PDB file of C-alpha atoms in Angstrom:
ATOM      1  CA  UNK G   3      28.686 -85.623  64.720  1.00 39.00           C
ATOM      2  CA  UNK G   4      28.160 -84.409  61.070  1.00 48.00           C
ATOM      3  CA  UNK G   5      29.384 -81.014  59.928  1.00 51.00           C
ATOM      4  CA  UNK G   6      26.906 -78.754  57.941  1.00 52.00           C
ATOM      5  CA  UNK G   7      27.281 -76.814  54.677  1.00 68.00           C
ATOM      6  CA  UNK G   8      28.011 -73.234  54.690  1.00 69.00           C
ATOM      7  CA  UNK G   9      24.754 -72.628  53.188  1.00 72.00           C
ATOM      8  CA  UNK G  10      22.875 -74.351  55.883  1.00 69.00           C
ATOM      9  CA  UNK G  11      25.188 -72.628  58.441  1.00 70.00           C
ATOM     10  CA  UNK G  12      24.175 -69.062  56.953  1.00 75.00           C
ATOM     11  CA  UNK G  13      20.485 -69.812  56.500  1.00 84.00           C
ATOM     12  CA  UNK G  14      21.102 -71.193  60.434  1.00 86.00           C
ATOM     13  CA  UNK G  15      22.329 -67.650  60.915  1.00 90.00           C
ATOM     14  CA  UNK G  16      19.413 -66.004  59.272  1.00 92.00           C
ATOM     15  CA  UNK G  17      17.036 -68.060  61.266  1.00 93.00           C
ATOM     16  CA  UNK G  18      18.525 -67.101  64.611  1.00 96.00           C
ATOM     17  CA  UNK G  19      18.194 -63.290  63.456  1.00 97.00           C
ATOM     18  CA  UNK G  20      14.747 -63.625  62.445  1.00 96.00           C
ATOM     19  CA  UNK G  21      13.747 -65.433  65.463  1.00 97.00           C
ATOM     20  CA  UNK G  22      15.351 -62.788  67.533  1.00 98.00           C
ATOM     21  CA  UNK G  23      13.634 -59.974  65.815  1.00 98.00           C
ATOM     22  CA  UNK G  24      10.364 -61.685  66.580  1.00 98.00           C
ATOM     23  CA  UNK G  25      11.048 -61.813  69.880  1.00 97.00           C
ATOM     24  CA  UNK G  26      11.081 -58.143  70.056  1.00 98.00           C
ATOM     25  CA  UNK G  27      15.178 -57.694  69.726  1.00 98.00           C
ATOM     26  CA  UNK G  28      17.086 -55.133  67.762  1.00 98.00           C
ATOM     27  CA  UNK G  29      19.796 -56.569  65.533  1.00 98.00           C
ATOM     28  CA  UNK G  30      22.742 -54.404  65.637  1.00 97.00           C
ATOM     29  CA  UNK G  31      25.147 -56.679  63.941  1.00 96.00           C
ATOM     30  CA  UNK G  32      26.119 -59.489  62.463  1.00 96.00           C
ATOM     31  CA  UNK G  33      29.752 -61.257  62.237  1.00 95.00           C
ATOM     32  CA  UNK G  34      31.265 -58.794  64.046  1.00 97.00           C
ATOM     33  CA  UNK G  35      34.906 -59.415  64.136  1.00 96.00           C
ATOM     34  CA  UNK G  36      38.468 -57.968  65.514  1.00 96.00           C
ATOM     35  CA  UNK G  37      41.679 -59.158  66.540  1.00 96.00           C
ATOM     36  CA  UNK G  38      40.233 -61.126  69.333  1.00 95.00           C
ATOM     37  CA  UNK G  39      37.220 -63.500  67.048  1.00 96.00           C
ATOM     38  CA  UNK G  40      34.122 -63.063  65.906  1.00 96.00           C
ATOM     39  CA  UNK G  41      30.547 -62.695  67.217  1.00 97.00           C
ATOM     40  CA  UNK G  42      27.794 -63.939  65.522  1.00 96.00           C
ATOM     41  CA  UNK G  43      24.686 -61.614  66.359  1.00 98.00           C
ATOM     42  CA  UNK G  44      24.983 -58.466  68.639  1.00 98.00           C
ATOM     43  CA  UNK G  45      21.763 -57.522  69.555  1.00 98.00           C
ATOM     44  CA  UNK G  46      19.646 -55.545  72.082  1.00 97.00           C
ATOM     45  CA  UNK G  47      16.433 -55.490  73.679  1.00 97.00           C
ATOM     46  CA  UNK G  48      15.199 -54.071  76.947  1.00 96.00           C
ATOM     47  CA  UNK G  49      18.485 -51.945  77.417  1.00 95.00           C
ATOM     48  CA  UNK G  50      20.403 -55.355  77.721  1.00 97.00           C
ATOM     49  CA  UNK G  51      23.030 -55.958  74.622  1.00 97.00           C
ATOM     50  CA  UNK G  52      22.903 -59.600  73.841  1.00 98.00           C
ATOM     51  CA  UNK G  53      25.871 -60.918  72.318  1.00 98.00           C
ATOM     52  CA  UNK G  54      24.974 -64.443  70.554  1.00 97.00           C
ATOM     53  CA  UNK G  55      26.857 -67.766  69.349  1.00 96.00           C
ATOM     54  CA  UNK G  56      24.876 -69.581  66.968  1.00 94.00           C
ATOM     55  CA  UNK G  57      26.103 -73.518  66.590  1.00 90.00           C
ATOM     56  CA  UNK G  58      24.285 -75.604  64.333  1.00 82.00           C
ATOM     57  CA  UNK G  59      23.846 -79.673  63.939  1.00 79.00           C
ATOM     58  CA  UNK G  60      22.350 -82.226  62.043  1.00 72.00           C
ATOM     59  CA  UNK G  61      21.401 -84.003  65.003  1.00 73.00           C
ATOM     60  CA  UNK G  62      21.910 -83.611  68.274  1.00 67.00           C
ATOM     61  CA  UNK G  63      21.084 -80.267  69.668  1.00 63.00           C
ATOM     62  CA  UNK G  64      22.460 -80.580  72.964  1.00 66.00           C
ATOM     63  CA  UNK G  65      25.754 -80.957  71.314  1.00 68.00           C
ATOM     64  CA  UNK G  66      25.458 -77.135  69.708  1.00 71.00           C
ATOM     65  CA  UNK G  67      25.461 -75.874  73.362  1.00 75.00           C
ATOM     66  CA  UNK G  68      28.300 -77.982  75.042  1.00 78.00           C
ATOM     67  CA  UNK G  69      30.567 -77.055  71.803  1.00 84.00           C
ATOM     68  CA  UNK G  70      31.221 -73.685  73.285  1.00 89.00           C
ATOM     69  CA  UNK G  71      34.362 -74.408  75.149  1.00 90.00           C
ATOM     70  CA  UNK G  72      36.257 -72.075  77.468  1.00 91.00           C
ATOM     71  CA  UNK G  73      38.707 -70.734  75.047  1.00 93.00           C
ATOM     72  CA  UNK G  74      35.666 -69.881  72.453  1.00 93.00           C
ATOM     73  CA  UNK G  75      33.785 -68.170  75.210  1.00 93.00           C
ATOM     74  CA  UNK G  76      36.997 -66.181  76.299  1.00 94.00           C
ATOM     75  CA  UNK G  77      37.121 -65.212  72.647  1.00 95.00           C
ATOM     76  CA  UNK G  78      33.678 -63.707  72.538  1.00 96.00           C
ATOM     77  CA  UNK G  79      34.079 -61.906  75.813  1.00 95.00           C
ATOM     78  CA  UNK G  80      37.040 -60.364  74.433  1.00 94.00           C
ATOM     79  CA  UNK G  81      35.313 -59.598  71.296  1.00 97.00           C
ATOM     80  CA  UNK G  82      32.680 -58.097  73.071  1.00 96.00           C
ATOM     81  CA  UNK G  83      34.927 -55.729  75.407  1.00 94.00           C
ATOM     82  CA  UNK G  84      35.943 -54.638  71.848  1.00 95.00           C
ATOM     83  CA  UNK G  85      32.872 -53.937  70.167  1.00 96.00           C
ATOM     84  CA  UNK G  86      31.823 -52.015  73.370  1.00 95.00           C
ATOM     85  CA  UNK G  87      34.878 -50.144  72.960  1.00 94.00           C
ATOM     86  CA  UNK G  88      34.161 -49.504  69.431  1.00 94.00           C
ATOM     87  CA  UNK G  89      30.570 -48.488  69.781  1.00 94.00           C
ATOM     88  CA  UNK G  90      30.194 -46.239  73.159  1.00 93.00           C
ATOM     89  CA  UNK G  91      26.519 -45.782  72.195  1.00 92.00           C
ATOM     90  CA  UNK G  92      25.725 -49.370  74.263  1.00 92.00           C
ATOM     91  CA  UNK G  93      28.097 -48.331  77.158  1.00 84.00           C
ATOM     92  CA  UNK G  94      26.238 -48.418  80.362  1.00 87.00           C
ATOM     93  CA  UNK G  95      23.921 -51.223  78.948  1.00 92.00           C
ATOM     94  CA  UNK G  96      24.055 -54.399  80.723  1.00 94.00           C
ATOM     95  CA  UNK G  97      25.520 -57.233  78.733  1.00 95.00           C
ATOM     96  CA  UNK G  98      24.737 -60.869  78.259  1.00 97.00           C
ATOM     97  CA  UNK G  99      25.877 -63.863  76.536  1.00 97.00           C
ATOM     98  CA  UNK G 100      23.414 -66.260  74.598  1.00 97.00           C
ATOM     99  CA  UNK G 101      23.784 -69.470  72.831  1.00 96.00           C
ATOM    100  CA  UNK G 102      21.380 -70.187  69.806  1.00 95.00           C
ATOM    101  CA  UNK G 103      21.453 -73.516  68.843  1.00 91.00           C
ATOM    102  CA  UNK G 104      19.990 -74.619  65.297  1.00 89.00           C
ATOM    103  CA  UNK G 105      19.125 -78.479  64.446  1.00 85.00           C
ATOM    104  CA  UNK G 106      18.568 -79.156  61.017  1.00 80.00           C
ATOM    105  CA  UNK G 107      16.418 -82.057  59.498  1.00 77.00           C
ATOM    106  CA  UNK G 108      18.000 -83.188  56.675  1.00 75.00           C
ATOM    107  CA  UNK G 109      14.998 -85.263  55.914  1.00 79.00           C
ATOM    108  CA  UNK G 110      12.315 -82.869  56.102  1.00 78.00           C
ATOM    109  CA  UNK G 111      14.549 -79.847  55.844  1.00 73.00           C
ATOM    110  CA  UNK G 112      13.214 -77.847  58.578  1.00 78.00           C
ATOM    111  CA  UNK G 113      14.890 -75.808  61.259  1.00 82.00           C
ATOM    112  CA  UNK G 114      14.429 -76.310  64.849  1.00 86.00           C
ATOM    113  CA  UNK G 115      15.624 -73.107  67.056  1.00 92.00           C
ATOM    114  CA  UNK G 116      16.311 -73.447  70.937  1.00 92.00           C
ATOM    115  CA  UNK G 117      17.765 -70.061  72.713  1.00 95.00           C
ATOM    116  CA  UNK G 118      19.597 -70.503  75.653  1.00 93.00           C
ATOM    117  CA  UNK G 119      20.013 -67.073  77.223  1.00 95.00           C
ATOM    118  CA  UNK G 120      22.454 -66.003  79.671  1.00 95.00           C
ATOM    119  CA  UNK G 121      24.686 -68.970  78.554  1.00 93.00           C
ATOM    120  CA  UNK G 122      27.688 -67.922  80.343  1.00 93.00           C
ATOM    121  CA  UNK G 123      28.773 -65.272  82.450  1.00 90.00           C
ATOM    122  CA  UNK G 124      32.102 -63.171  82.532  1.00 87.00           C
ATOM    123  CA  UNK G 125      32.316 -63.845  86.191  1.00 86.00           C
ATOM    124  CA  UNK G 126      32.597 -67.517  85.551  1.00 77.00           C
ATOM    125  CA  UNK G 127      35.525 -67.201  83.586  1.00 70.00           C
ATOM    126  CA  UNK G 128      37.612 -64.615  85.610  1.00 69.00           C
ATOM    127  CA  UNK G 129      40.405 -67.161  86.531  1.00 68.00           C
ATOM    128  CA  UNK G 130      41.293 -67.216  82.668  1.00 62.00           C
ATOM    129  CA  UNK G 131      41.177 -63.433  81.886  1.00 58.00           C
TER     130      UNK G 131
END
């Protein structure tokens, strides 16, 4: 699997935000970080707060989704909890964890996007928390 440059990754994050906005999401913040980790995009739609991980690849879009390990999921969950503690305005909203896969084709210089909603749940990882 080929690593993409930081420039391409940043572009993938921009594309992801634009995609979410076009689909009715309000972007709350990007690159939220704390001592537990970082969340690429925090957004809200229909009273659901969405914590989205952006994964970009130059081949094999499916590997973008499978690359979010249990360890990474735990970091995202802990970071999301910290975000909610810091931002009480969002208390009471349902939360969801999504993964946005971006496939970059170097030959055509085009991006393909796939949004996997509800990619993982807190209760799936209870034994690790």
